[in-house]
Amino acid sequence: MKNIKYLLLIVAVVMLFPLMAYAEDVEDTRAKVYFFHGETCPHCQEARTWFESIQEEYGSKYVLVEYEVWNNEENAALMEKVSTMRNDNATGVPYIVCGDKSWIGFDEATMADEIKGQIDAVYASPVSERYDAVEEAGGVVPATEEKKPNDVVSLIIILVVAGLAGFGIYKARKSTN
């Protein structure tokens, strides 16, 4: 009987782990950088390469939300709506938006420091006070990967709980014999 009490306590504690894991990822506090681009646009590729190059230093501060506009009419319409709302004349790509600032085209020499400074500023501001042009324009902002439940962690927890329950049942039966 004593073994069953310990087993129930262990199972109860282990079952709390998924709740704690999900509670940590409720809100993504990184700055959203919207990247409207064309599939084969060389300037867009240059911008994407630059964003990849700052990933190690800035990856914890921003998430790149991409919208391909040359082959997707909805994304193109969203870019036009955001551009018009912001009083930008974004007739080409890339069109980059972060907080209350935007950039048309991409030139690393003249834009890199400004974009990084804006990422820092948005990241440092409270999430509830951030301006989001895409949301204001009625666009759907895709969920970032970090907001999704971690299926691997869930599977491991289920297997551990099942294993502990099986072991407890085995021990309980063995002790009664």
XYZ file of N, CA, C and O in Angstrom:
708
model
N 0.823 -1.193 0.000
C 0.000 0.000 0.000
C 0.869 1.259 0.000
O 0.536 2.246 -0.639
N 1.985 1.188 0.726
C 2.901 2.315 0.794
C 3.463 2.631 -0.583
O 3.606 3.803 -0.938
N 3.767 1.610 -1.380
C 4.306 1.804 -2.732
C 3.299 2.519 -3.628
O 3.670 3.335 -4.457
N 2.031 2.213 -3.469
C 0.997 2.832 -4.299
C 0.893 4.325 -3.982
O 0.746 5.145 -4.887
N 1.021 4.713 -2.721
C 0.977 6.131 -2.353
C 2.131 6.891 -3.010
O 1.944 7.982 -3.530
N 3.339 6.295 -2.983
C 4.489 6.938 -3.606
C 4.302 7.034 -5.122
O 4.637 8.040 -5.738
N 3.756 5.990 -5.695
C 3.509 5.981 -7.136
C 2.540 7.095 -7.520
O 2.772 7.835 -8.474
N 1.453 7.246 -6.772
C 0.478 8.301 -7.068
C 1.100 9.687 -6.931
O 0.829 10.586 -7.730
N 1.950 9.883 -5.937
C 2.630 11.161 -5.756
C 3.552 11.453 -6.943
O 3.551 12.559 -7.486
N 4.311 10.465 -7.366
C 5.222 10.642 -8.509
C 4.435 10.955 -9.775
O 4.786 11.863 -10.524
N 3.363 10.228 -10.016
C 2.538 10.464 -11.214
C 1.962 11.872 -11.186
O 1.971 12.579 -12.200
N 1.482 12.336 -10.037
C 0.907 13.684 -9.932
C 1.950 14.752 -10.240
O 1.678 15.714 -10.967
N 3.160 14.588 -9.710
C 4.228 15.558 -9.952
C 4.620 15.561 -11.434
O 4.753 16.622 -12.054
N 4.793 14.384 -12.017
C 5.197 14.287 -13.424
C 4.126 14.886 -14.336
O 4.435 15.518 -15.345
N 2.869 14.749 -13.978
C 1.798 15.281 -14.821
C 1.769 16.803 -14.796
O 1.189 17.433 -15.678
N 2.400 17.446 -13.831
C 2.470 18.903 -13.793
C 3.504 19.455 -14.777
O 3.421 20.610 -15.162
N 4.488 18.648 -15.200
C 5.532 19.125 -16.112
C 4.987 19.713 -17.405
O 5.455 20.759 -17.834
N 4.017 19.092 -18.080
C 3.530 19.707 -19.320
C 2.911 21.078 -19.077
O 3.082 21.981 -19.879
N 2.214 21.251 -17.963
C 1.615 22.549 -17.668
C 2.681 23.610 -17.478
O 2.556 24.732 -17.962
N 3.764 23.262 -16.807
C 4.851 24.220 -16.601
C 5.541 24.537 -17.916
O 5.896 25.676 -18.178
N 5.733 23.545 -18.771
C 6.402 23.765 -20.047
C 5.591 24.693 -20.942
O 6.129 25.572 -21.588
N 4.263 24.526 -20.973
C 3.425 25.363 -21.820
C 3.264 26.763 -21.242
O 3.127 27.727 -21.964
N 3.296 26.902 -19.948
C 3.130 28.213 -19.325
C 4.272 29.145 -19.691
O 4.090 30.342 -19.809
N 5.471 28.609 -19.919
C 6.619 29.434 -20.259
C 6.497 30.046 -21.648
O 7.059 31.098 -21.916
N 5.793 29.408 -22.578
C 5.732 29.870 -23.955
C 4.392 30.502 -24.308
O 3.977 30.472 -25.445
N 3.721 31.099 -23.350
C 2.414 31.673 -23.607
C 2.524 32.833 -24.581
O 1.755 32.953 -25.510
N 3.509 33.710 -24.402
C 3.624 34.881 -25.245
C 5.045 35.008 -25.784
O 6.003 34.935 -25.041
N 5.149 35.210 -27.090
C 6.443 35.423 -27.723
C 6.745 36.914 -27.616
O 6.028 37.738 -28.160
N 7.785 37.274 -26.907
C 8.104 38.680 -26.670
C 9.059 39.265 -27.705
O 9.413 40.437 -27.614
N 9.450 38.465 -28.681
C 10.369 38.976 -29.703
C 9.659 39.988 -30.606
O 8.452 39.934 -30.801
N 10.444 40.888 -31.164
C 9.920 41.864 -32.124
C 9.567 41.138 -33.418
O 10.290 40.241 -33.846
N 8.459 41.528 -34.030
C 8.089 40.950 -35.321
C 8.664 41.823 -36.424
O 8.453 43.037 -36.443
N 9.395 41.189 -37.325
C 9.910 41.874 -38.506
C 9.187 41.258 -39.691
O 9.352 40.074 -39.985
N 8.347 42.065 -40.347
C 7.583 41.578 -41.497
C 8.420 41.783 -42.749
O 8.931 42.873 -42.996
N 8.532 40.711 -43.516
C 9.400 40.695 -44.695
C 8.564 40.295 -45.907
O 8.290 39.129 -46.130
N 8.115 41.308 -46.654
C 7.374 41.076 -47.890
C 8.415 40.938 -48.994
O 9.259 41.827 -49.171
N 8.347 39.827 -49.723
C 9.407 39.545 -50.695
C 8.861 38.840 -51.925
O 7.744 38.315 -51.920
N 9.700 38.831 -52.967
C 9.410 38.077 -54.174
C 10.267 36.827 -54.195
O 11.428 36.858 -53.765
N 9.713 35.756 -54.722
C 10.386 34.449 -54.669
C 11.795 34.478 -55.253
O 12.721 33.927 -54.673
N 11.983 35.100 -56.394
C 13.300 35.069 -57.054
C 13.979 36.431 -57.065
O 14.945 36.633 -57.796
N 13.511 37.352 -56.257
C 14.064 38.707 -56.208
C 15.481 38.689 -55.609
O 15.662 38.229 -54.476
N 16.483 39.179 -56.339
C 17.852 39.161 -55.810
C 18.025 40.085 -54.596
O 18.809 39.773 -53.692
N 17.314 41.207 -54.565
C 17.416 42.115 -53.419
C 16.797 41.473 -52.172
O 17.295 41.650 -51.060
N 15.724 40.713 -52.391
C 15.089 39.996 -51.277
C 16.027 38.920 -50.745
O 16.138 38.727 -49.527
N 16.720 38.246 -51.650
C 17.666 37.218 -51.224
C 18.808 37.839 -50.431
O 19.262 37.277 -49.441
N 19.243 39.020 -50.852
C 20.293 39.733 -50.116
C 19.809 40.072 -48.700
O 20.541 39.890 -47.721
N 18.564 40.534 -48.587
C 17.995 40.855 -47.274
C 17.872 39.594 -46.417
O 18.218 39.601 -45.232
N 17.382 38.513 -47.016
C 17.233 37.251 -46.279
C 18.597 36.771 -45.775
O 18.721 36.339 -44.622
N 19.612 36.854 -46.612
C 20.963 36.446 -46.220
C 21.452 37.303 -45.054
O 22.063 36.797 -44.110
N 21.164 38.601 -45.106
C 21.558 39.480 -44.012
C 20.830 39.099 -42.728
O 21.438 39.031 -41.655
N 19.515 38.846 -42.812
C 18.768 38.442 -41.620
C 19.345 37.148 -41.047
O 19.457 36.985 -39.835
N 19.730 36.217 -41.908
C 20.357 34.973 -41.441
C 21.683 35.262 -40.742
O 22.026 34.612 -39.762
N 22.421 36.268 -41.248
C 23.735 36.585 -40.674
C 23.637 37.202 -39.280
O 24.592 37.138 -38.512
N 22.507 37.810 -38.952
C 22.353 38.402 -37.611
C 21.600 37.481 -36.660
O 21.342 37.839 -35.519
N 21.266 36.292 -37.118
C 20.467 35.363 -36.320
C 21.135 35.021 -34.988
O 20.471 34.987 -33.955
N 22.427 34.792 -34.991
C 23.102 34.410 -33.752
C 23.040 35.539 -32.716
O 22.764 35.317 -31.548
N 23.251 36.775 -33.171
C 23.264 37.917 -32.266
C 21.853 38.401 -31.907
O 21.590 38.781 -30.778
N 20.932 38.382 -32.878
C 19.610 38.984 -32.690
C 18.456 37.976 -32.680
O 17.311 38.369 -32.481
N 18.734 36.709 -32.897
C 17.670 35.711 -33.009
C 16.745 35.623 -31.815
O 15.577 35.279 -31.952
N 17.240 35.976 -30.644
C 16.383 35.938 -29.453
C 15.532 37.199 -29.330
O 14.635 37.267 -28.500
N 15.791 38.199 -30.185
C 15.081 39.477 -30.101
C 14.016 39.663 -31.177
O 13.178 40.540 -31.048
N 14.091 38.895 -32.258
C 13.126 39.117 -33.333
C 12.736 37.806 -34.002
O 13.449 36.815 -33.924
N 11.585 37.849 -34.641
C 11.139 36.738 -35.474
C 10.838 37.335 -36.844
O 10.197 38.382 -36.953
N 11.323 36.701 -37.888
C 11.095 37.153 -39.260
C 9.819 36.494 -39.773
O 9.745 35.276 -39.889
N 8.810 37.314 -40.053
C 7.525 36.825 -40.547
C 7.488 37.147 -42.042
O 7.448 38.311 -42.419
N 7.523 36.096 -42.852
C 7.666 36.283 -44.292
C 6.347 36.173 -45.042
O 5.513 35.324 -44.727
N 6.209 37.037 -46.052
C 5.060 37.028 -46.954
C 5.595 37.109 -48.382
O 6.128 38.144 -48.778
N 5.453 36.040 -49.143
C 5.846 36.044 -50.551
C 4.716 36.708 -51.326
O 3.556 36.297 -51.220
N 5.027 37.769 -52.106
C 3.974 38.572 -52.736
C 3.876 38.411 -54.257
O 2.886 38.833 -54.846
N 4.868 37.840 -54.899
C 4.821 37.713 -56.357
C 3.879 36.595 -56.794
O 3.287 36.668 -57.855
N 3.773 35.550 -55.996
C 2.944 34.396 -56.358
C 1.740 34.216 -55.439
O 1.043 33.218 -55.543
N 1.519 35.143 -54.538
C 0.419 35.022 -53.598
C -0.353 36.344 -53.569
O 0.126 37.340 -53.023
N -1.535 36.327 -54.148
C -2.337 37.554 -54.267
C -2.765 38.109 -52.909
O -2.823 39.334 -52.724
N -3.084 37.238 -51.963
C -3.476 37.709 -50.626
C -2.331 38.444 -49.949
O -2.533 39.489 -49.317
N -1.120 37.885 -50.053
C 0.047 38.541 -49.458
C 0.335 39.869 -50.152
O 0.702 40.851 -49.499
N 0.175 39.902 -51.482
C 0.385 41.141 -52.232
C -0.620 42.208 -51.805
O -0.271 43.380 -51.632
N -1.869 41.806 -51.609
C -2.900 42.746 -51.168
C -2.596 43.248 -49.758
O -2.798 44.435 -49.456
N -2.110 42.354 -48.895
C -1.752 42.755 -47.537
C -0.602 43.759 -47.570
O -0.635 44.771 -46.867
N 0.401 43.504 -48.405
C 1.525 44.435 -48.518
C 1.035 45.801 -48.983
O 1.433 46.840 -48.438
N 0.148 45.814 -49.952
C -0.379 47.081 -50.458
C -1.162 47.816 -49.363
O -1.033 49.035 -49.200
N -1.952 47.077 -48.605
C -2.748 47.679 -47.537
C -1.843 48.262 -46.449
O -2.058 49.387 -45.997
N -0.824 47.502 -46.048
C 0.108 47.972 -45.016
C 0.861 49.196 -45.533
O 1.003 50.203 -44.836
N 1.326 49.124 -46.775
C 2.075 50.218 -47.381
C 1.230 51.494 -47.448
O 1.689 52.581 -47.096
N -0.003 51.364 -47.878
C -0.902 52.521 -47.980
C -1.190 53.091 -46.602
O -1.143 54.313 -46.395
N -1.455 52.226 -45.654
C -1.753 52.645 -44.290
C -0.575 53.415 -43.684
O -0.761 54.359 -42.925
N 0.626 53.020 -44.040
C 1.832 53.652 -43.500
C 2.303 54.833 -44.349
O 3.348 55.406 -44.091
N 1.562 55.157 -45.406
C 1.948 56.222 -46.335
C 3.288 55.950 -47.011
O 4.069 56.848 -47.283
N 3.555 54.671 -47.266
C 4.741 54.255 -48.024
C 4.306 54.013 -49.460
O 3.151 53.705 -49.732
N 5.237 54.116 -50.355
C 4.965 53.809 -51.757
C 5.721 52.527 -52.109
O 6.655 52.550 -52.900
N 5.309 51.439 -51.485
C 6.008 50.163 -51.681
C 5.483 49.479 -52.935
O 4.586 48.643 -52.864
N 6.044 49.841 -54.067
C 5.637 49.209 -55.323
C 6.554 48.055 -55.672
O 6.310 47.339 -56.638
N 7.612 47.883 -54.901
C 8.553 46.788 -55.143
C 8.918 46.102 -53.845
O 8.451 46.476 -52.769
N 9.738 45.099 -53.978
C 10.185 44.328 -52.817
C 11.710 44.348 -52.757
O 12.356 44.615 -53.769
N 12.267 44.096 -51.617
C 11.606 43.766 -50.361
C 10.983 44.992 -49.702
O 11.414 46.115 -49.906
N 9.972 44.712 -48.917
C 9.327 45.721 -48.087
C 9.383 45.152 -46.674
O 8.835 44.083 -46.399
N 10.076 45.851 -45.793
C 10.343 45.361 -44.439
C 9.672 46.304 -43.445
O 9.823 47.524 -43.548
N 8.939 45.730 -42.492
C 8.235 46.522 -41.486
C 8.547 45.951 -40.103
O 8.441 44.743 -39.884
N 8.923 46.851 -39.201
C 9.159 46.449 -37.801
C 8.665 47.586 -36.914
O 9.178 48.701 -37.003
N 7.657 47.301 -36.121
C 7.095 48.339 -35.265
C 6.541 49.475 -36.106
O 5.791 49.256 -37.049
N 6.951 50.697 -35.805
C 6.443 51.858 -36.528
C 7.391 52.338 -37.628
O 7.273 53.464 -38.102
N 8.321 51.483 -38.052
C 9.258 51.852 -39.123
C 9.177 50.838 -40.258
O 8.847 49.674 -40.053
N 9.519 51.322 -41.451
C 9.496 50.437 -42.620
C 10.598 50.844 -43.594
O 11.072 51.989 -43.583
N 10.974 49.882 -44.431
C 12.024 50.078 -45.411
C 11.577 49.465 -46.731
O 11.057 48.355 -46.755
N 11.813 50.211 -47.802
C 11.498 49.714 -49.144
C 12.829 49.430 -49.825
O 13.706 50.288 -49.870
N 12.975 48.213 -50.332
C 14.253 47.802 -50.895
C 15.176 47.356 -49.782
O 14.795 47.288 -48.609
N 16.420 47.056 -50.143
C 17.384 46.662 -49.119
C 18.783 47.025 -49.569
O 19.220 46.658 -50.662
N 19.482 47.751 -48.711
C 20.895 48.072 -48.899
C 21.554 47.918 -47.534
O 21.323 48.740 -46.633
N 22.331 46.868 -47.393
C 22.928 46.561 -46.097
C 23.743 47.734 -45.550
O 23.679 48.037 -44.357
N 24.476 48.408 -46.415
C 25.341 49.500 -45.972
C 24.558 50.641 -45.326
O 25.032 51.264 -44.371
N 23.365 50.921 -45.816
C 22.611 52.061 -45.294
C 21.460 51.674 -44.376
O 20.957 52.531 -43.651
N 21.016 50.415 -44.388
C 19.837 50.030 -43.627
C 20.104 49.110 -42.438
O 19.297 49.055 -41.509
N 21.200 48.385 -42.447
C 21.442 47.342 -41.442
C 21.394 47.879 -40.018
O 20.687 47.332 -39.155
N 22.132 48.944 -39.749
C 22.167 49.482 -38.383
C 20.802 50.003 -37.954
O 20.400 49.846 -36.797
N 20.084 50.629 -38.889
C 18.761 51.163 -38.559
C 17.778 50.029 -38.239
O 17.008 50.121 -37.285
N 17.818 48.961 -39.018
C 16.919 47.825 -38.765
C 17.262 47.177 -37.423
O 16.370 46.881 -36.616
N 18.546 46.970 -37.156
C 18.938 46.383 -35.872
C 18.532 47.287 -34.708
O 18.064 46.799 -33.670
N 18.681 48.597 -34.877
C 18.265 49.531 -33.830
C 16.766 49.463 -33.580
O 16.311 49.530 -32.432
N 16.000 49.295 -34.654
C 14.544 49.188 -34.503
C 14.165 47.864 -33.835
O 13.262 47.840 -32.998
N 14.855 46.791 -34.182
C 14.605 45.509 -33.510
C 14.850 45.668 -32.012
O 14.040 45.243 -31.182
N 15.970 46.287 -31.645
C 16.284 46.512 -30.233
C 15.192 47.338 -29.550
O 14.759 47.011 -28.441
N 14.748 48.404 -30.208
C 13.746 49.295 -29.617
C 12.413 48.584 -29.414
O 11.784 48.706 -28.361
N 11.977 47.837 -30.424
C 10.696 47.126 -30.305
C 10.800 46.034 -29.256
O 9.911 45.873 -28.421
N 11.889 45.290 -29.259
C 12.077 44.215 -28.281
C 12.066 44.758 -26.853
O 11.532 44.129 -25.940
N 12.636 45.950 -26.654
C 12.722 46.537 -25.310
C 11.388 47.099 -24.833
O 11.204 47.306 -23.640
N 10.465 47.337 -25.750
C 9.180 47.923 -25.352
C 8.215 46.832 -24.896
O 8.291 45.690 -25.344
N 7.289 47.180 -24.007
C 6.295 46.193 -23.558
C 5.457 45.696 -24.738
O 5.071 46.480 -25.612
N 5.177 44.414 -24.776
C 4.427 43.810 -25.876
C 3.082 44.510 -26.067
O 2.651 44.763 -27.186
N 2.434 44.871 -24.976
C 1.106 45.490 -25.060
C 1.133 46.883 -25.687
O 0.101 47.380 -26.129
N 2.300 47.497 -25.748
C 2.403 48.851 -26.292
C 2.992 48.887 -27.704
O 3.174 49.968 -28.267
N 3.277 47.752 -28.275
C 3.907 47.718 -29.596
C 2.906 47.983 -30.713
O 1.785 47.494 -30.679
N 3.362 48.740 -31.702
C 2.561 48.988 -32.892
C 2.803 47.838 -33.865
O 3.939 47.449 -34.104
N 1.729 47.276 -34.416
C 1.842 46.175 -35.372
C 1.027 46.516 -36.611
O -0.196 46.401 -36.616
N 1.721 46.966 -37.654
C 1.053 47.413 -38.878
C 0.270 46.299 -39.552
O -0.809 46.533 -40.096
N 0.793 45.076 -39.545
C 0.115 43.967 -40.220
C -1.179 43.623 -39.489
O -2.226 43.440 -40.119
N -1.140 43.552 -38.182
C -2.371 43.293 -37.429
C -3.367 44.428 -37.611
O -4.566 44.193 -37.769
N -2.885 45.672 -37.609
C -3.775 46.816 -37.795
C -4.422 46.798 -39.181
O -5.565 47.205 -39.341
N -3.700 46.301 -40.165
C -4.227 46.218 -41.527
C -5.177 45.038 -41.694
O -5.719 44.822 -42.776
N -5.360 44.268 -40.638
C -6.273 43.128 -40.705
C -5.629 41.870 -41.235
O -6.316 40.902 -41.548
N -4.316 41.873 -41.319
C -3.605 40.689 -41.804
C -3.500 39.628 -40.737
O -3.515 39.919 -39.544
N -3.415 38.423 -41.173
C -3.244 37.303 -40.261
C -1.752 37.108 -40.047
O -0.995 36.946 -41.001
N -1.357 37.168 -38.801
C 0.047 36.983 -38.464
C 0.237 35.516 -38.109
O -0.369 35.031 -37.160
N 1.050 34.789 -38.894
C 1.241 33.369 -38.591
C 1.848 33.188 -37.202
O 2.664 33.992 -36.780
N 1.408 32.153 -36.513
C 1.971 31.834 -35.199
C 3.431 31.471 -35.369
O 3.808 30.781 -36.303
N 4.250 31.944 -34.463
C 5.657 31.584 -34.520
C 5.834 30.186 -33.970
O 5.042 29.701 -33.170
N 6.873 29.557 -34.387
C 7.111 28.166 -34.007
C 7.183 27.995 -32.498
O 6.747 27.002 -31.947
N 7.744 29.006 -31.800
C 7.911 28.887 -30.365
C 6.588 28.871 -29.607
O 6.544 28.464 -28.467
N 5.501 29.323 -30.232
C 4.208 29.328 -29.548
C 3.507 27.978 -29.631
O 2.567 27.735 -28.928
N 3.960 27.118 -30.511
C 3.321 25.826 -30.677
C 3.760 24.890 -29.544
O 4.900 24.931 -29.108
N 2.870 24.039 -29.075
C 3.267 23.084 -28.045
C 4.397 22.185 -28.554
O 4.435 21.832 -29.722
N 5.295 21.822 -27.669
C 6.409 20.978 -28.037
C 5.958 19.518 -27.974
O 5.859 18.932 -26.897
N 5.690 18.925 -29.137
C 5.170 17.559 -29.210
C 6.163 16.531 -28.674
O 5.759 15.536 -28.084
N 7.451 16.754 -28.854
C 8.453 15.804 -28.378
C 8.432 15.754 -26.850
O 8.445 14.683 -26.256
N 8.380 16.931 -26.219
C 8.338 16.979 -24.751
C 7.075 16.280 -24.248
O 7.112 15.507 -23.291
N 5.942 16.544 -24.909
C 4.684 15.903 -24.501
C 4.786 14.386 -24.599
O 4.341 13.666 -23.702
N 5.346 13.888 -25.688
C 5.495 12.446 -25.884
C 6.384 11.834 -24.808
O 6.058 10.789 -24.241
N 7.482 12.486 -24.502
C 8.397 11.974 -23.470
C 7.684 11.932 -22.118
O 7.788 10.944 -21.379
N 6.936 12.969 -21.800
C 6.221 13.003 -20.523
C 5.192 11.882 -20.453
O 5.062 11.197 -19.438
N 4.469 11.666 -21.532
C 3.472 10.587 -21.562
C 4.146 9.238 -21.372
O 3.662 8.396 -20.612
N 5.278 9.032 -22.053
C 5.993 7.758 -21.913
C 6.514 7.564 -20.494
O 6.457 6.454 -19.943
N 7.027 8.634 -19.867
C 7.520 8.533 -18.493
C 6.371 8.193 -17.544
O 6.497 7.312 -16.682
N 5.246 8.884 -17.693
C 4.096 8.616 -16.829
C 3.611 7.175 -17.014
O 3.353 6.467 -16.035
N 3.512 6.738 -18.272
C 3.067 5.364 -18.538
C 4.053 4.349 -17.946
O 3.647 3.337 -17.358
N 5.349 4.631 -18.102
C 6.358 3.732 -17.543
C 6.291 3.658 -16.032
O 6.366 2.577 -15.445
N 6.129 4.817 -15.385
C 6.020 4.834 -13.927
C 4.760 4.112 -13.457
O 4.788 3.376 -12.468
N 3.665 4.330 -14.163
C 2.416 3.649 -13.791
C 2.580 2.141 -13.947
O 2.178 1.367 -13.066
N 3.169 1.714 -15.046
C 3.395 0.283 -15.268
C 4.305 -0.318 -14.211
O 4.040 -1.408 -13.687
N 5.373 0.405 -13.867
C 6.292 -0.059 -12.841
C 5.589 -0.133 -11.490
O 5.772 -1.098 -10.730
N 4.769 0.861 -11.185
C 4.028 0.860 -9.921
C 3.060 -0.306 -9.825
O 2.944 -0.946 -8.780
N 2.378 -0.582 -10.899
C 1.442 -1.710 -10.926
C 2.196 -3.027 -10.741
O 1.796 -3.884 -9.977
N 3.345 -3.143 -11.430
C 4.167 -4.345 -11.314
C 4.614 -4.545 -9.859
O 4.518 -5.629 -9.308
N 5.122 -3.434 -9.223
C 5.589 -3.527 -7.831
C 4.436 -3.843 -6.878
O 4.597 -4.602 -5.927
N 3.279 -3.241 -7.098
C 2.118 -3.459 -6.237
C 1.667 -4.926 -6.315
O 1.365 -5.544 -5.299
N 1.634 -5.457 -7.512
C 1.236 -6.871 -7.674
C 2.267 -7.796 -7.059
O 1.914 -8.809 -6.470
N 3.528 -7.474 -7.223
C 4.601 -8.323 -6.705
C 4.573 -8.326 -5.166
O 4.812 -9.357 -4.531
N 4.256 -7.162 -4.554
C 4.261 -7.074 -3.090
C 3.048 -7.786 -2.471
O 3.071 -8.170 -1.319
N 1.950 -7.933 -3.256
C 0.782 -8.629 -2.717
C 0.921 -10.138 -2.841
O 0.172 -10.870 -2.211
N 1.819 -10.598 -3.673
C 2.015 -12.063 -3.850
C 2.920 -12.639 -2.812
O 3.643 -12.361 -2.114
